[in-house]
Coordinates of N, CA and C in Angstrom, one line a residue:
X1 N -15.9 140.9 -90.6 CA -16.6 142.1 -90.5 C -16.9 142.4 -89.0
X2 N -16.8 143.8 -88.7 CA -16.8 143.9 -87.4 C -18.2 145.3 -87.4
X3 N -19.1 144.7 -86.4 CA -20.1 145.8 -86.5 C -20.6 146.7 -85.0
X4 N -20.8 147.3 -84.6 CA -21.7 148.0 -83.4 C -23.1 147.3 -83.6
X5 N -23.0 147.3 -82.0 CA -24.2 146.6 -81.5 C -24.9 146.8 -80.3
X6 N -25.8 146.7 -79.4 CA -26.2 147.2 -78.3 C -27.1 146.0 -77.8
X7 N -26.6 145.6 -76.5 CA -27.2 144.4 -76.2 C -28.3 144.7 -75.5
X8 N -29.6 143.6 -75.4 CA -30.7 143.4 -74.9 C -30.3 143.5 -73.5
X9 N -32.0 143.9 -72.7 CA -31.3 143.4 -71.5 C -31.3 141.6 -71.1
X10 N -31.8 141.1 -71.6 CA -31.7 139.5 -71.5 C -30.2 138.8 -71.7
X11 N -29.8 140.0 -72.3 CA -28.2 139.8 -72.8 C -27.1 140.3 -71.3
X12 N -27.9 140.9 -70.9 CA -27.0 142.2 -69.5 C -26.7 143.6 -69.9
X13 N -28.0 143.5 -71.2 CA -27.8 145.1 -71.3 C -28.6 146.1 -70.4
X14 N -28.5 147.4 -70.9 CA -28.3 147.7 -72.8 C -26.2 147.7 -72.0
X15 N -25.8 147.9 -73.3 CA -24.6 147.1 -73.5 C -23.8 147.4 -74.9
X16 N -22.9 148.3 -74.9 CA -22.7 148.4 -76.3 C -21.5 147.6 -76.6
X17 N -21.6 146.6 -77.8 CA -20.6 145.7 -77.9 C -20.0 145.9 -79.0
X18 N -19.4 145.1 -80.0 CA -18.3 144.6 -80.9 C -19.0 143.3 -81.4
X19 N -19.6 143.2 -82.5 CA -19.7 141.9 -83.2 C -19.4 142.1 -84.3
X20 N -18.0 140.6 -84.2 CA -17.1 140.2 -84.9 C -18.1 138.6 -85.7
X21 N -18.0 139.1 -87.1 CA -19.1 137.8 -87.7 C -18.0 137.7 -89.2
X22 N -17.3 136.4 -89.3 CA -16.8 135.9 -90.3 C -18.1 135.8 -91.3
X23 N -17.3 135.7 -92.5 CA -18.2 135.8 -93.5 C -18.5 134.3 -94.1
X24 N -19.3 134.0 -94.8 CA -19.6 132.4 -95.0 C -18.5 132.3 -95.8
X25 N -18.3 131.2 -95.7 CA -17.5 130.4 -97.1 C -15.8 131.4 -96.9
X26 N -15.6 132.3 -96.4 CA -14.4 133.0 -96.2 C -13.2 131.8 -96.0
X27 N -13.2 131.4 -94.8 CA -12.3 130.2 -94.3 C -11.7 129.5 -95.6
X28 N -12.9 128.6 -95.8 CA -12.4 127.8 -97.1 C -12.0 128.2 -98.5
X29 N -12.4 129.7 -98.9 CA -12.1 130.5 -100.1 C -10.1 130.9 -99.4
X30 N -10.3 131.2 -98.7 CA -8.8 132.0 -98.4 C -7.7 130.3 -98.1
X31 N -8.3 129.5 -97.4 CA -7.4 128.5 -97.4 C -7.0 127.6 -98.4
X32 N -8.4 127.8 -99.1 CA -7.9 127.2 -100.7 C -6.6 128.0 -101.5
X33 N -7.1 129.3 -101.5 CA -6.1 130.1 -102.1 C -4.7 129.9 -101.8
X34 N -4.0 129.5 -100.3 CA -3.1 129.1 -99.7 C -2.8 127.8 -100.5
X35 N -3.6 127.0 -100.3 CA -3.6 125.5 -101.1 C -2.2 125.7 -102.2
X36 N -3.4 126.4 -102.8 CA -2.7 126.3 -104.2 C -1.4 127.5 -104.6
X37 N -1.0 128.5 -103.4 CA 0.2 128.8 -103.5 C 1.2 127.8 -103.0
X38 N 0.9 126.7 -102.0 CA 1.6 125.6 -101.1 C 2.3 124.7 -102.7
X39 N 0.7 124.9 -103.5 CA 1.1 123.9 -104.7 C 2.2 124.2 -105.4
X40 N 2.0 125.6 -105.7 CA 3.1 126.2 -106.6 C 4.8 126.5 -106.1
X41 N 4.6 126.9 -105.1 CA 5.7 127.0 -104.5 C 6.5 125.5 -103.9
X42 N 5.8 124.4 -103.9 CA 6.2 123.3 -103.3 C 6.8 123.0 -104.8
X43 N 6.6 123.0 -106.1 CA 7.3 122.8 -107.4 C 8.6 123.4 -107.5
X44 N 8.9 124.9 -106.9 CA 10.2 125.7 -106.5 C 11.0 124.9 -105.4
X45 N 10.6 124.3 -104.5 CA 11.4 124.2 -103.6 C 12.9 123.9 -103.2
X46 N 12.9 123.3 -104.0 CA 14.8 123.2 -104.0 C 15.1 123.7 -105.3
X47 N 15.3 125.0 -105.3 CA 15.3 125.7 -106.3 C 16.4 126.8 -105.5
X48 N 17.9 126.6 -105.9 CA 18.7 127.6 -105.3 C 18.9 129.0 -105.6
X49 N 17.8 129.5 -106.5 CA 17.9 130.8 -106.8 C 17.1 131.4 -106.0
X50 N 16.4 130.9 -105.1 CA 15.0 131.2 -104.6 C 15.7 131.8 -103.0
X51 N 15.5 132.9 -102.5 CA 16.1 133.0 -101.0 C 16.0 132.2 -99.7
X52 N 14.2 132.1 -100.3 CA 13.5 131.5 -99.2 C 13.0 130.5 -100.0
X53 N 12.3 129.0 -98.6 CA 11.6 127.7 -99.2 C 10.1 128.5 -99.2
X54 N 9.7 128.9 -99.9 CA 8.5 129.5 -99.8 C 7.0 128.7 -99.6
X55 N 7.2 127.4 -99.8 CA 6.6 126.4 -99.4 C 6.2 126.2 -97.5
X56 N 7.4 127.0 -97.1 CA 7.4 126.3 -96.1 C 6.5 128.0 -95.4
X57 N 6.9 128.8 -95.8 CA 6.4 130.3 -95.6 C 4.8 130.0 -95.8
X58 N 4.7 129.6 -97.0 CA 3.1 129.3 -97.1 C 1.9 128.5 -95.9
X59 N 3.1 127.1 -96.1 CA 2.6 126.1 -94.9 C 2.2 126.8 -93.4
X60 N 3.3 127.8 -93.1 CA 3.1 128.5 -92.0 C 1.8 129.3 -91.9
X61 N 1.9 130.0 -93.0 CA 0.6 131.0 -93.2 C -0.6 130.1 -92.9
X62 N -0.6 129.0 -94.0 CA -2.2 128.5 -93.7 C -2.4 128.0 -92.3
X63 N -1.5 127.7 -91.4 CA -1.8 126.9 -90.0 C -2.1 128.6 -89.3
X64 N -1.6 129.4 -88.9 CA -2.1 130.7 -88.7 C -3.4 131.0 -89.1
X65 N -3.6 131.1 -90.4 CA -4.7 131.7 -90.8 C -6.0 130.6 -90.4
X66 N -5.4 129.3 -90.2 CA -6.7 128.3 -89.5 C -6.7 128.7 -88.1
X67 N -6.2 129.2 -86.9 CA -6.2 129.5 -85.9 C -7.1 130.9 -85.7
X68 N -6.9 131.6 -86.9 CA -7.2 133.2 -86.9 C -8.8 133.2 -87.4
X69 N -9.5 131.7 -87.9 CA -10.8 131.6 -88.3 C -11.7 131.1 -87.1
X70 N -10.9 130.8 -85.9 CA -11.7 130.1 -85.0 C -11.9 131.3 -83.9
X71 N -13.3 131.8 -83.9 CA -13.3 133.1 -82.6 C -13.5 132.7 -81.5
X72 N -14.0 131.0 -81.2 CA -13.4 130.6 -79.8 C -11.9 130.4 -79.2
X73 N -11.5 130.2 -80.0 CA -9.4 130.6 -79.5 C -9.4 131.5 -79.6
X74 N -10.1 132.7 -80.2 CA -9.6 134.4 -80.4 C -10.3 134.7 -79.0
X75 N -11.4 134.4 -78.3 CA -12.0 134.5 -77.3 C -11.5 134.3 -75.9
X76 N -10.5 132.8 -75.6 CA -9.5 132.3 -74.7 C -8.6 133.5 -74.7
X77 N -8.1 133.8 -75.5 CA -6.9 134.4 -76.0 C -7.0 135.7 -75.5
X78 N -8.3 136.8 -75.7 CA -8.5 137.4 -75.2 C -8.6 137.7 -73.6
X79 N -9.2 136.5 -73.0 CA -9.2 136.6 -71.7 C -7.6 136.0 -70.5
X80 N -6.8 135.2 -71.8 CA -5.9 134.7 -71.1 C -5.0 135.6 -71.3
X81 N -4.7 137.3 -72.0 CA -4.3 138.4 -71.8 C -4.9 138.8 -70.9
X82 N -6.2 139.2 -71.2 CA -6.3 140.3 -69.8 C -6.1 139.8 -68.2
X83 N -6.1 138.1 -68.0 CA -6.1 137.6 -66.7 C -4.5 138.3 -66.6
X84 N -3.6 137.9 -67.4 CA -2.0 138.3 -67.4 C -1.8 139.7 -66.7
X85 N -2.4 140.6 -67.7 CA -2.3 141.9 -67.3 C -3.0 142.4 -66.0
X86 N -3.9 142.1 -65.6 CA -4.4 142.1 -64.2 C -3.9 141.2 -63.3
X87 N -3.0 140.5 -63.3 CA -2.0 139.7 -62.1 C -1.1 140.5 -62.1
X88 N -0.4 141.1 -60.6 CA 0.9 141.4 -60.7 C 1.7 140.2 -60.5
X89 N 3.0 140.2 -60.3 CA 3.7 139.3 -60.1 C 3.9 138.6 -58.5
X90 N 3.2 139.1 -57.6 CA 3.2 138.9 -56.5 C 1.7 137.8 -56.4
X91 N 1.3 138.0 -57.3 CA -0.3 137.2 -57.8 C -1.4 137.8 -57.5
X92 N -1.5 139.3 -56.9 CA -2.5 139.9 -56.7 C -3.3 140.3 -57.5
X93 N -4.4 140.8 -57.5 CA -4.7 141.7 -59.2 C -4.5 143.4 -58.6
X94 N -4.4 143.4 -60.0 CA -4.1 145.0 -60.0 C -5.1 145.8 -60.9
X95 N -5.2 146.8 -60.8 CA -6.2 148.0 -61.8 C -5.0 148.3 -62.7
X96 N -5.8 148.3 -64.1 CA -4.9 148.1 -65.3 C -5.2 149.8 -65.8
X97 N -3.5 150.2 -65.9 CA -4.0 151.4 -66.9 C -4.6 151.8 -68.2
X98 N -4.8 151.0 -68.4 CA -5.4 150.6 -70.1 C -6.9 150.2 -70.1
X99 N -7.4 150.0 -71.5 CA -8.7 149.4 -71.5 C -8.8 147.4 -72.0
X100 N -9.2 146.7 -71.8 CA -8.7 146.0 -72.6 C -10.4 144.7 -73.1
X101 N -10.6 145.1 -74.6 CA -12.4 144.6 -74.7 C -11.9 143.0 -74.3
X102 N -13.1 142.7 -73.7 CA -13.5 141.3 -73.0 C -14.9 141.0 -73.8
X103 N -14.7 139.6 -74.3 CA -15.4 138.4 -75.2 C -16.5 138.7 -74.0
X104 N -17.6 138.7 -74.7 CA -18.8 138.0 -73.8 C -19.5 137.2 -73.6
X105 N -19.2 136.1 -72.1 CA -19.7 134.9 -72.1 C -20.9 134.7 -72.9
X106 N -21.2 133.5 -73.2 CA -22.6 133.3 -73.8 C -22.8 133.3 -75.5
X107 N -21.9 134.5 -75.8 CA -21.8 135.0 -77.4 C -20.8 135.3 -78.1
X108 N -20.2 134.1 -78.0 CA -19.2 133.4 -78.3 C -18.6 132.1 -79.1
X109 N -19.2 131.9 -81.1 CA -18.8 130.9 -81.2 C -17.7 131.0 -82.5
X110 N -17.8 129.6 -83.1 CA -16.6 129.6 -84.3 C -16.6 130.8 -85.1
X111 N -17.6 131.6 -85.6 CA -17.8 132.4 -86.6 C -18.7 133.6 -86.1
X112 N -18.9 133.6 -84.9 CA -19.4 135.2 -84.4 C -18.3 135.3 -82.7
X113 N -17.9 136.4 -82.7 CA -17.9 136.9 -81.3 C -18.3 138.7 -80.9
X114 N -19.3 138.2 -79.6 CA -19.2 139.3 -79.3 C -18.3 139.8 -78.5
X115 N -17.8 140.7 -78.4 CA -16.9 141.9 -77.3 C -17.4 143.2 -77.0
X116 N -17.0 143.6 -76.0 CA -16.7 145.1 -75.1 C -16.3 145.6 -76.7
X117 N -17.2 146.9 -77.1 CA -17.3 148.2 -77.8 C -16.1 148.7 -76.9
X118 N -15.0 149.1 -77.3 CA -13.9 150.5 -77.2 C -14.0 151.2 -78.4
X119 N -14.6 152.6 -77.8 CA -14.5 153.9 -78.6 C -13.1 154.3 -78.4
X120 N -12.7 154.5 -80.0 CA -11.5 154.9 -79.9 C -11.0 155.7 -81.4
X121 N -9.9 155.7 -81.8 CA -9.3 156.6 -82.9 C -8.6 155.1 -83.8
X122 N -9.1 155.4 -85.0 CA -8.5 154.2 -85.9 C -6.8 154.6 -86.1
X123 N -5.9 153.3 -85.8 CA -4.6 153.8 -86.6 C -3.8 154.6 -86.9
X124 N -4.8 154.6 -88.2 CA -4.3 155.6 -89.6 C -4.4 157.1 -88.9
X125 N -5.0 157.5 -87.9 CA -5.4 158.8 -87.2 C -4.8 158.6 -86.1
X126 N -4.4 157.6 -85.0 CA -3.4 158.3 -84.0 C -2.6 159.5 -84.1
X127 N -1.7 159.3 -84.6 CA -0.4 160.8 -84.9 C -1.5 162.0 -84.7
X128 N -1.9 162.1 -85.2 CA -2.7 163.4 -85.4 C -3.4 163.5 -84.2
X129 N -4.3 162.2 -83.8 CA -5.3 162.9 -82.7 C -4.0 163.0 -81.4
X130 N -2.9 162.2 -81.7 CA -1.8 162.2 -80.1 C -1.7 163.9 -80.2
X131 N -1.4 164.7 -81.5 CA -1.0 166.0 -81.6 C -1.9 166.9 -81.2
X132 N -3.1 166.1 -81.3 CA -4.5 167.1 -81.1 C -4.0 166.7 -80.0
X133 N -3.9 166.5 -78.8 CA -4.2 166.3 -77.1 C -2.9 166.6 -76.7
X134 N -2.1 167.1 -77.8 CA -0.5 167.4 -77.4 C 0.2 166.6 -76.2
X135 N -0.1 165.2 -77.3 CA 1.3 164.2 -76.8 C 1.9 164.1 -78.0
X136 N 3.2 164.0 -77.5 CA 4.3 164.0 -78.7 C 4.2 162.5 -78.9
X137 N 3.9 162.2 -80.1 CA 3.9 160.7 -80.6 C 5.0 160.3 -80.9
X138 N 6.5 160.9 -80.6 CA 7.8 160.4 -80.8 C 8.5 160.0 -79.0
X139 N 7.5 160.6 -78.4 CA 7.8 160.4 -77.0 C 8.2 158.5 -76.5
X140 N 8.7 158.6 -75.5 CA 8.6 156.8 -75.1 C 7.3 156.8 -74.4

């Protein structure tokens, strides 16, 4: 779950941020579930009607999906993009034409992070709002 928030000033506000808070028990309900597809499909496995070892598609999923429960690697991750995109290649930094939210020190653990609030247009609404501001959304 991802919520709006507005930081104290104790925090370095006011501050409008992004708190990202896993849900309890999520991790181990969804990895279980994997479990026991790992189970089922590990009985298929050498099963030549099957396209894929699906076992092994599973196996993949759950190491992912354990990487994707930890918001301190999602945190690194975040910052070890934006360091990328602000280096040019000559090593200098550069001003980035984009926005890009930054984890904020301090509030930062396994199962909460906070980040930089970007107001923006969900997805499902690009096309339309690109048409509202008349950019062609088929453009490069």
């Amino acid at each position: 779950q991802v919520h709006r928030a507005v930081l104290s000033p104790a925090y370095g506000g006011p501050r409008e941020v992004a708190v990202k808070i896993q849900r309890p028990s999520i991790e181990s309900k969804l990895l279980g579930d994997v479990a026991n597809l790992k189970a089922i499909a590990k009985t298929f496995r050498d099963n030549p009607q099957l396209a894929l070892d699906y076992y092994t598609v599973f196996a993949e999923l759950e190491q992912q999906l354990a990487e994707e429960f930890d918001f301190v690697a999602e945190a690194v991750a975040m910052d070890r993009i934006y360091q990328s995109l602000i280096t040019a290649p000559d090593g200098t930094v550069r001003d980035l034409p984009l926005v890009v939210p930054r984890p904020v020190a301090g509030l930062v653990s396994r199962r909460v992070l906070v980040m930089d609030y970007l107001r923006g247009v969900p997805l499902s609404r690009a096309r339309d709002e690109m048409l509202r501001r008349g950019v062609d959304p088929e453009s490069p």
